[in-house]
PDB file of C-alpha atoms in Angstrom:
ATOM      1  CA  UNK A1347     -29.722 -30.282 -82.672  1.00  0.00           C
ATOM      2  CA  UNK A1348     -28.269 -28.120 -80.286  1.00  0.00           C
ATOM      3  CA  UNK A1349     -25.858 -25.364 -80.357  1.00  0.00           C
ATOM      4  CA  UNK A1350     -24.498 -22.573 -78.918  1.00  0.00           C
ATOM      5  CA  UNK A1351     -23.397 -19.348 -80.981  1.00  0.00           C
ATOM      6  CA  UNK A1352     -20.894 -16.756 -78.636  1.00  0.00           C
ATOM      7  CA  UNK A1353     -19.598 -13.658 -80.181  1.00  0.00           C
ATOM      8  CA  UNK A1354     -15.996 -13.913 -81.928  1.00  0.00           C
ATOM      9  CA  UNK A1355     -13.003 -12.137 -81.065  1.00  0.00           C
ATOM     10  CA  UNK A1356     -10.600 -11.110 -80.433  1.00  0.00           C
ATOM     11  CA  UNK A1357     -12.286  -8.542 -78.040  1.00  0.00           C
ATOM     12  CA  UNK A1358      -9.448  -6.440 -76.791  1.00  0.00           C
ATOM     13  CA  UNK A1359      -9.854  -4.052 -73.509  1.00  0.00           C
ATOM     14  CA  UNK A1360      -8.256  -2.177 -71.349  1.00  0.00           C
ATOM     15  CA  UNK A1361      -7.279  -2.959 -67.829  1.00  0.00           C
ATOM     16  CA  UNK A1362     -10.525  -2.144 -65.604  1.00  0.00           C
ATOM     17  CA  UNK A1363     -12.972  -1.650 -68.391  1.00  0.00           C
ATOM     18  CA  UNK A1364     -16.336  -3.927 -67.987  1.00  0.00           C
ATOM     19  CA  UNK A1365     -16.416  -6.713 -70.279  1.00  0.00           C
ATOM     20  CA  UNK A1366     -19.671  -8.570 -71.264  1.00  0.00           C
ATOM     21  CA  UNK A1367     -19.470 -11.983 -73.748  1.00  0.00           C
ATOM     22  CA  UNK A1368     -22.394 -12.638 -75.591  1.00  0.00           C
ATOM     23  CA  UNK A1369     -23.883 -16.295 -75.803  1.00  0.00           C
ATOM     24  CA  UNK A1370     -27.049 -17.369 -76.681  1.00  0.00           C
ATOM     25  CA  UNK A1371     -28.609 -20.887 -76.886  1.00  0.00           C
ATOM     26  CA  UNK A1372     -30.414 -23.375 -79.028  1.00  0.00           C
ATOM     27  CA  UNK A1373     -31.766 -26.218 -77.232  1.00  0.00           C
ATOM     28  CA  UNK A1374     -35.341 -28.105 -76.445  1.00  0.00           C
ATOM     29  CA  UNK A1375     -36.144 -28.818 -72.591  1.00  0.00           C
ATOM     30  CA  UNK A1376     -33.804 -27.676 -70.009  1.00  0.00           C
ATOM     31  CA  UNK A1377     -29.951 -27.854 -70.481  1.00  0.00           C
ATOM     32  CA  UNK A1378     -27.429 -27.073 -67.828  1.00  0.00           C
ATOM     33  CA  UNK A1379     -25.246 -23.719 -69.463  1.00  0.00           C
ATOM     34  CA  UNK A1380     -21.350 -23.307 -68.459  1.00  0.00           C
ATOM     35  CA  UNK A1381     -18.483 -20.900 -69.476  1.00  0.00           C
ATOM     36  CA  UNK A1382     -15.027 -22.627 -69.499  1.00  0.00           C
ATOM     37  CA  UNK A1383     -11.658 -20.446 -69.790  1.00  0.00           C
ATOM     38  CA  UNK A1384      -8.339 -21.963 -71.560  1.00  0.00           C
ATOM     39  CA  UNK A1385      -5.328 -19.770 -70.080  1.00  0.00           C
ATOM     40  CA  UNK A1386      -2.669 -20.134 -72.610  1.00  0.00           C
ATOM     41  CA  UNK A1387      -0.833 -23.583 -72.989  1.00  0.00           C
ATOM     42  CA  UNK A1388      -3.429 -25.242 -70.320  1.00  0.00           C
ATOM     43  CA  UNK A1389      -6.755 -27.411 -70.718  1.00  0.00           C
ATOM     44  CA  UNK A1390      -9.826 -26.363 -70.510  1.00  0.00           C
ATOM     45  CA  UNK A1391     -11.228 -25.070 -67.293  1.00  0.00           C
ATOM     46  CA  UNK A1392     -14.729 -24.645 -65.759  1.00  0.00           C
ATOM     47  CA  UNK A1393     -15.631 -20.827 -64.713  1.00  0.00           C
ATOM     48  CA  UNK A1394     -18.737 -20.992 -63.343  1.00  0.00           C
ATOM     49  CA  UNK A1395     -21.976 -22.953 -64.407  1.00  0.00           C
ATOM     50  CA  UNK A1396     -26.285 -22.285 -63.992  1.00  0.00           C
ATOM     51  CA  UNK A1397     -28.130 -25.768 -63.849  1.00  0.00           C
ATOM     52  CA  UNK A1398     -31.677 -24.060 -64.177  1.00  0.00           C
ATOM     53  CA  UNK A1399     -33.337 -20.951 -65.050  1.00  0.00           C
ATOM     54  CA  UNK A1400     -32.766 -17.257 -63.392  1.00  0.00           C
ATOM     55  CA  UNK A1401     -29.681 -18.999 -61.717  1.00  0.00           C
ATOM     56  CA  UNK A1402     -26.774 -17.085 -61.543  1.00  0.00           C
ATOM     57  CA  UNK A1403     -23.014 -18.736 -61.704  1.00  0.00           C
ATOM     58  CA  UNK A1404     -20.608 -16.674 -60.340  1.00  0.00           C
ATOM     59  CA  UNK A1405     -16.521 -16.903 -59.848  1.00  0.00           C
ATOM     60  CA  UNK A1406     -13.373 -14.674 -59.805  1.00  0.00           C
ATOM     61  CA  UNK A1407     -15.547 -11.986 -59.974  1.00  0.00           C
ATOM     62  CA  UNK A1408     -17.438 -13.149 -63.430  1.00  0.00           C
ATOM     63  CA  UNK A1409     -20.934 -13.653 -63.504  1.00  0.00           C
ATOM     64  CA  UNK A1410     -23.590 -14.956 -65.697  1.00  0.00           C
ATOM     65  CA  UNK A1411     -27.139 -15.463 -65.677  1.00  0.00           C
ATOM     66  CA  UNK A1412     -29.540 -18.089 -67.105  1.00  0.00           C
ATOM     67  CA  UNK A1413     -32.228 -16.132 -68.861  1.00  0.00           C
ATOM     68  CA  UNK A1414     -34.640 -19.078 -70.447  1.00  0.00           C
ATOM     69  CA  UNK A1415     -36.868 -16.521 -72.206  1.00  0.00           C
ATOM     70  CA  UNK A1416     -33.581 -15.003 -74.229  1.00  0.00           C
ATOM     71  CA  UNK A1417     -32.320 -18.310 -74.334  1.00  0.00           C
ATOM     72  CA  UNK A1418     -28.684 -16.776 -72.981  1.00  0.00           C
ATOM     73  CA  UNK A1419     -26.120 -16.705 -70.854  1.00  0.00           C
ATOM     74  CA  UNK A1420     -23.916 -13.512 -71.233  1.00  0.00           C
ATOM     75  CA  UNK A1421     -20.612 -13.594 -68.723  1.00  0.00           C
ATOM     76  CA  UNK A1422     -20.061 -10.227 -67.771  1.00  0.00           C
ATOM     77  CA  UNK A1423     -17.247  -9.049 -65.022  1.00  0.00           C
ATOM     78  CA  UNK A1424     -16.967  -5.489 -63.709  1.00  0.00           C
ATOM     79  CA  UNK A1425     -13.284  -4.778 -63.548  1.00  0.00           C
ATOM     80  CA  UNK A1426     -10.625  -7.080 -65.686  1.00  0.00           C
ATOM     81  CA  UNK A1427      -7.330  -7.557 -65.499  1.00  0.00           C
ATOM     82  CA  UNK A1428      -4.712  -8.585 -67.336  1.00  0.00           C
ATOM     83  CA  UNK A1429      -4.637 -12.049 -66.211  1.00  0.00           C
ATOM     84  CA  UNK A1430      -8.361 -13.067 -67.127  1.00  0.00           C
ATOM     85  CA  UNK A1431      -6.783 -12.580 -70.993  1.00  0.00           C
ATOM     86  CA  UNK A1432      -7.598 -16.058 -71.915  1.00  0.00           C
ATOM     87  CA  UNK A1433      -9.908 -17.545 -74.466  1.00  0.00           C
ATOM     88  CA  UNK A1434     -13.668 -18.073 -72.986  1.00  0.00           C
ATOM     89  CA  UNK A1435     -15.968 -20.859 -74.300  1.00  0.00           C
ATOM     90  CA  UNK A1436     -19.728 -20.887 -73.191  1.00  0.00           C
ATOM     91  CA  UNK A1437     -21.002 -24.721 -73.758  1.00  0.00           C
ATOM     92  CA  UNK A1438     -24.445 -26.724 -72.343  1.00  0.00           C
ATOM     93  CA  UNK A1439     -25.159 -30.171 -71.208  1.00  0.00           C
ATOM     94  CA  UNK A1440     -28.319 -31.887 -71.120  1.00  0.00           C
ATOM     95  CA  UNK A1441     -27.457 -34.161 -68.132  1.00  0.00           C
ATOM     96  CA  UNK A1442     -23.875 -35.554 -65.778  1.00  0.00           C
ATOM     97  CA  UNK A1443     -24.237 -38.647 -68.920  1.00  0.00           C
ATOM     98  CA  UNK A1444     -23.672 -35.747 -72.059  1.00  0.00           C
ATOM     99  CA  UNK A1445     -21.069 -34.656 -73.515  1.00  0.00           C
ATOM    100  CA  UNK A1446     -20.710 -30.553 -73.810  1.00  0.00           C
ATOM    101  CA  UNK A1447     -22.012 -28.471 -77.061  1.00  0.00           C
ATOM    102  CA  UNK A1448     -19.622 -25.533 -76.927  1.00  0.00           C
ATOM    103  CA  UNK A1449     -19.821 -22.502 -78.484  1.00  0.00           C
ATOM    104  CA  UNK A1450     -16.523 -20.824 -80.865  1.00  0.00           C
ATOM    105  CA  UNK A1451     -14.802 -19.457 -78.467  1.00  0.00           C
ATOM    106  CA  UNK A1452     -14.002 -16.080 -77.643  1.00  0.00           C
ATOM    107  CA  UNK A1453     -10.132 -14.895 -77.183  1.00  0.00           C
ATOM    108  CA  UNK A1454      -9.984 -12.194 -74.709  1.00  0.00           C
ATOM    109  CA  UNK A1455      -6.633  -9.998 -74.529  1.00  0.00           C
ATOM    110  CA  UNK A1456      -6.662  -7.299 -72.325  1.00  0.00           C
ATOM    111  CA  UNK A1457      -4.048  -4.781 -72.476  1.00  0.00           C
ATOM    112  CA  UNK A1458      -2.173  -2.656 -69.509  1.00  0.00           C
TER     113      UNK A1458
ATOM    114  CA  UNK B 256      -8.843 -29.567 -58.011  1.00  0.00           C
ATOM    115  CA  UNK B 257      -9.363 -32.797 -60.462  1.00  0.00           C
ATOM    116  CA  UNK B 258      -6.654 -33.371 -62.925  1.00  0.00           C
ATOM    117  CA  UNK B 259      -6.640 -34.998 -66.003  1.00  0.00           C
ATOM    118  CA  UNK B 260      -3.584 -35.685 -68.225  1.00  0.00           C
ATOM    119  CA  UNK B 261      -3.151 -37.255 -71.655  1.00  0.00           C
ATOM    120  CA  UNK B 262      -0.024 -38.209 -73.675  1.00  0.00           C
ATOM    121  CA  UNK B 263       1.615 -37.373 -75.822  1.00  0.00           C
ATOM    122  CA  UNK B 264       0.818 -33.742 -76.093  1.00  0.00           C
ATOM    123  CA  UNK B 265       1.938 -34.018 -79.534  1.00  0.00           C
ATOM    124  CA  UNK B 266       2.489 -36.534 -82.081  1.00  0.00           C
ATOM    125  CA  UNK B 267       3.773 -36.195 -85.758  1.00  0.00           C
ATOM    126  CA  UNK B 268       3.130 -39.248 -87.608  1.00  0.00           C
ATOM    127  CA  UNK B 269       3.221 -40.428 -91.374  1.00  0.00           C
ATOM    128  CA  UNK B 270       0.220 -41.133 -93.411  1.00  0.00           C
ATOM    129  CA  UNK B 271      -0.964 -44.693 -93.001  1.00  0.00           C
ATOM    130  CA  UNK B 272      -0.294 -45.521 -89.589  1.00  0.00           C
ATOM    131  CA  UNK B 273      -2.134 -45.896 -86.424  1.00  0.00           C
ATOM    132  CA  UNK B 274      -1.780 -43.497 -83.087  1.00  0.00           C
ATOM    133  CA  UNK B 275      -2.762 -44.135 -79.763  1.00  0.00           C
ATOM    134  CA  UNK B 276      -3.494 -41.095 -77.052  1.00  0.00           C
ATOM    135  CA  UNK B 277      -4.239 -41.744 -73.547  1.00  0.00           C
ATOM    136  CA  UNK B 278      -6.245 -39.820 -71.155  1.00  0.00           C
ATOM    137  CA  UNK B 279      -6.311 -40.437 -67.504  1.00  0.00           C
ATOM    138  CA  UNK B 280      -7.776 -39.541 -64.270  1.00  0.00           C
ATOM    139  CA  UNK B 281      -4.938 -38.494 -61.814  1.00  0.00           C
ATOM    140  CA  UNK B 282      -7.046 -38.389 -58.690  1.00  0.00           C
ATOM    141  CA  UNK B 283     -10.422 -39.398 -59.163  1.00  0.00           C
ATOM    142  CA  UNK B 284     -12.048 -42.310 -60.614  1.00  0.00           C
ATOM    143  CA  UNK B 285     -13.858 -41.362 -63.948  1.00  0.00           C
ATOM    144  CA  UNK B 286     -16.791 -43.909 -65.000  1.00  0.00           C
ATOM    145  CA  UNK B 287     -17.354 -41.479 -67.912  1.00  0.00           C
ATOM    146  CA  UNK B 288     -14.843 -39.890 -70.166  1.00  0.00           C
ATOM    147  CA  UNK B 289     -15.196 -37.778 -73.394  1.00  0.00           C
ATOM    148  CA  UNK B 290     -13.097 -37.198 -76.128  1.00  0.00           C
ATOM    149  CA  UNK B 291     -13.348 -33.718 -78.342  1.00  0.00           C
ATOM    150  CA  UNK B 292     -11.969 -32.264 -81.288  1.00  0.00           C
ATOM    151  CA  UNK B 293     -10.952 -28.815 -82.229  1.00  0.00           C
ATOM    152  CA  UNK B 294     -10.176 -27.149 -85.622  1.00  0.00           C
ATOM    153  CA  UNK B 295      -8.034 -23.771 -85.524  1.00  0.00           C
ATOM    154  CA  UNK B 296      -9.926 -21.500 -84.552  1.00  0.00           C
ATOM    155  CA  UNK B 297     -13.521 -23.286 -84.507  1.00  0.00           C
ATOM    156  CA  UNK B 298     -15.514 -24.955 -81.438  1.00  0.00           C
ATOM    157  CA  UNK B 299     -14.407 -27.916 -79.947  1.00  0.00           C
ATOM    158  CA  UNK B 300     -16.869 -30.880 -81.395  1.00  0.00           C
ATOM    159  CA  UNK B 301     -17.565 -33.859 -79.202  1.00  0.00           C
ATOM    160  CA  UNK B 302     -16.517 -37.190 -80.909  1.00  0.00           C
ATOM    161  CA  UNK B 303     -17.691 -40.079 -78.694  1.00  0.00           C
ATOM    162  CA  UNK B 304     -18.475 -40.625 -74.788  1.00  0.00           C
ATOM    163  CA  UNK B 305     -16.440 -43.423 -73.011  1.00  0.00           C
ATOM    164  CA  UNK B 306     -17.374 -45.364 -70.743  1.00  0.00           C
ATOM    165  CA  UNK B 307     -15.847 -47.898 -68.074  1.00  0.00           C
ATOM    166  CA  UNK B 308     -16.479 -51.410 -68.967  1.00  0.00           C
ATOM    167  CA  UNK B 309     -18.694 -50.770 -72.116  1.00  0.00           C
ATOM    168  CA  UNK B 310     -18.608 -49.400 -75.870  1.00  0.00           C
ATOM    169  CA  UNK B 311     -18.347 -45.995 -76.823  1.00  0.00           C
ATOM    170  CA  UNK B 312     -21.068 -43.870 -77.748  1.00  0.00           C
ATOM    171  CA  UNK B 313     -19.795 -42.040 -81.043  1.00  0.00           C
ATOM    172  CA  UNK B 314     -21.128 -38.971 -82.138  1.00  0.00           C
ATOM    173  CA  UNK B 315     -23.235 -38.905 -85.534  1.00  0.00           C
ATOM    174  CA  UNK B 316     -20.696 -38.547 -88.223  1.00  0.00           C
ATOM    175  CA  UNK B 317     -17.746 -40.186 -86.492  1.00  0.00           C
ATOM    176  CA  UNK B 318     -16.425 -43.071 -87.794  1.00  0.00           C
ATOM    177  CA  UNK B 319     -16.070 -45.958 -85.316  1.00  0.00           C
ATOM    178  CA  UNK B 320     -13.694 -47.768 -87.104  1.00  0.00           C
ATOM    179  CA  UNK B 321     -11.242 -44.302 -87.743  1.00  0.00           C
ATOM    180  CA  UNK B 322     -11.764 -43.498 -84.435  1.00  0.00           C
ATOM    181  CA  UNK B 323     -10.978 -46.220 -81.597  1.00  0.00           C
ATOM    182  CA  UNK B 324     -12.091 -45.843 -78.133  1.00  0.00           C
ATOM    183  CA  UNK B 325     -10.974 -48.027 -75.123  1.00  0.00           C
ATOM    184  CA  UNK B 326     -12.111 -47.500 -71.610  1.00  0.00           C
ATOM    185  CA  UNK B 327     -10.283 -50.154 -69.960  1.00  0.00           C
ATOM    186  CA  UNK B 328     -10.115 -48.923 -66.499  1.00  0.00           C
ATOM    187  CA  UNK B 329     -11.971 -46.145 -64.338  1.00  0.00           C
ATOM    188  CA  UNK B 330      -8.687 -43.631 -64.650  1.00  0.00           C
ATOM    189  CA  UNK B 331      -7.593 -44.777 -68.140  1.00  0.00           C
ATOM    190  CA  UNK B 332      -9.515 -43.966 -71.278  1.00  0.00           C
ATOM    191  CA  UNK B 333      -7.457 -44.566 -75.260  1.00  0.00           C
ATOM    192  CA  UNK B 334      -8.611 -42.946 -78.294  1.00  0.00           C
ATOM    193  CA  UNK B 335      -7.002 -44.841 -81.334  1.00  0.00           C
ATOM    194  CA  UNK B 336      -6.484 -43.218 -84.474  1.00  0.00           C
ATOM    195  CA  UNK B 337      -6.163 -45.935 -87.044  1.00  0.00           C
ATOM    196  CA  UNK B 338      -4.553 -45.368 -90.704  1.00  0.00           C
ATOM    197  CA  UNK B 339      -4.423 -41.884 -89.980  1.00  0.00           C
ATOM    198  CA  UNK B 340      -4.454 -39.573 -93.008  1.00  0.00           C
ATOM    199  CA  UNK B 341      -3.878 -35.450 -93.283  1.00  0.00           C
ATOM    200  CA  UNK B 342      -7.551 -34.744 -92.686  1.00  0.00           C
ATOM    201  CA  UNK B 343      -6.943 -36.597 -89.099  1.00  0.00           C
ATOM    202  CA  UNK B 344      -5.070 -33.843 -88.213  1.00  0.00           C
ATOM    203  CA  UNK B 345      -6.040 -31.927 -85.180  1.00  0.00           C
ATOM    204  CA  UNK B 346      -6.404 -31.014 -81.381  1.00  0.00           C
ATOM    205  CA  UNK B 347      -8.181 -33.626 -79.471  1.00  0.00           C
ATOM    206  CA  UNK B 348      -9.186 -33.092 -76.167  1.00  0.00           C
ATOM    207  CA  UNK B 349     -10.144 -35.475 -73.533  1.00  0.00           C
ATOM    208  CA  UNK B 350     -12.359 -34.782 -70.370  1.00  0.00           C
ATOM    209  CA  UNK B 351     -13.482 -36.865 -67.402  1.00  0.00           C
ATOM    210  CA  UNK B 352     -16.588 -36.225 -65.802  1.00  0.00           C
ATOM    211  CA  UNK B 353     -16.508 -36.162 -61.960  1.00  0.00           C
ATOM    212  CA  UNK B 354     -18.814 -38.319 -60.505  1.00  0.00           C
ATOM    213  CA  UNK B 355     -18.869 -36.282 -57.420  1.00  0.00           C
ATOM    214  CA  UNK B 356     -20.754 -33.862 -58.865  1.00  0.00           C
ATOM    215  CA  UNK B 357     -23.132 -34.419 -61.873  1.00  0.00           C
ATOM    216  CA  UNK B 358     -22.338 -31.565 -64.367  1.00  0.00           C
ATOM    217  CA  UNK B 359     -18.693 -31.163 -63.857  1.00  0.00           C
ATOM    218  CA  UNK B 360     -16.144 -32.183 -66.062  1.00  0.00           C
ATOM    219  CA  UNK B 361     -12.186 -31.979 -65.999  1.00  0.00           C
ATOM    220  CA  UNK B 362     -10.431 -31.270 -69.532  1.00  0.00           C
ATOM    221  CA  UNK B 363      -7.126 -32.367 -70.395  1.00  0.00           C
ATOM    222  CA  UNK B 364      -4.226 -30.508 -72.234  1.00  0.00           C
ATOM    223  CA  UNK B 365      -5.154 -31.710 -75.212  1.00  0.00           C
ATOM    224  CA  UNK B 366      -2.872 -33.672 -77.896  1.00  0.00           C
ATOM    225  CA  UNK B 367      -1.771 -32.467 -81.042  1.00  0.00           C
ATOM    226  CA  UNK B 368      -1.811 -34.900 -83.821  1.00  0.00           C
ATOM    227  CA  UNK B 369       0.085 -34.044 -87.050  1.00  0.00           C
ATOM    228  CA  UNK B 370       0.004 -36.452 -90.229  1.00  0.00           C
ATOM    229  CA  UNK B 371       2.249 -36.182 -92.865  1.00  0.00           C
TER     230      UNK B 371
END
């Protein structure tokens, strides 16, 4: 079946470093890939999303590509901040009818 | 944005009896809802997918008759525990897929469920 597999944390950083989060995919045909953040005490909410290969979702200053051929989808951002700590879950869909296949989750604390 | 709530947010209940959570659609109408679960510290695992008018689809390995699911109305979706035991206890997680846009879908808060 599917599944998704995203590096564990806690990853801690400092304020301005570059952070990438590792996920990588297991799926037949052509799912949709997303990256939801949970901010503490709140639900789940989407990031940014890819619905086909090479795309690239973007938001807040995160990015991540579709890359069919390493079957990933790595969010990176350049510069964080203290507010993106947060814990960051990469999940797919096969279609608007699916439910999601999420990843772990990765907790993300970034420090002053 | 789309906003989804569910009550309670938590619930302690004794071993034996039956708990009802509700998830709802606060601005949007939601043909399709889905209900997750989440372990400390683990993934969140899709249970069943709800939808309006019709039976849900349950995930392989969830029990239908544990687990029941009542999409009554296009903003109201129920997910009934029934004879809960220990092992029951968990996060569950609602979401609501926006039929605006195909992909899309709005999580709630999530409820707590504790049994005693």
């Amino acid at each position: 079946g599917d599944s998704v597999t995203q590096m564990e944390g806690p990853v801690t950083l400092s304020e301005e470093a570059f952070l990438t989060i590792n996920c990588t995919y297991t799926a037949t045909g052509y799912p949709s890939l997303f990256w939801y953040v949970q901010y503490p005490g709140e639900g789940l909410q989407l990031l940014l999303k890819a619905t086909k290969a090479d795309d690239k979702g973007s938001n807040k200053g995160f990015e991540a590509t579709y890359r069919k051929e390493t079957t990933s989808f790595h969010l990176e951002k350049g510069s964080v901040q203290v507010s993106d700590s947060a814990v960051y879950f990469c999940a797919l869909s096969r279609g608007g009818a699916d439910g999601l296949t999420f990843g772990k989750g990765t907790h993300l604390i970034i420090q002053p | 944005g789309a906003v989804v709530s569910q009550h309670p947010s938590w619930v302690i209940c004794k071993s034996g009896t039956s708990v009802k959570i509700e998830c709802r659609s606060l601005d949007f109408q939601a043909t399709t809802m889905f209900w997750y679960r989440q372990f400390p510290k683990q993934s969140l695992m899709l249970m069943a997918t709800s939808n309006e008018g019709s039976k849900a689809t349950y995930e392989q390995g969830v029990e239908k008759d544990k687990f029941l699911i009542n999409h009554a109305s296009l903003t109201l979706s129920t997910l009934t525990v029934t004879s809960a035991h220990p092992e029951d206890s968990s996060f569950y997680i609602c979401s609501a897929r926006d039929p605006g846009g195909p992909y899309e879908q709005f999580f709630g808060p999530g409820t707590r469920l504790t049994v005693l």
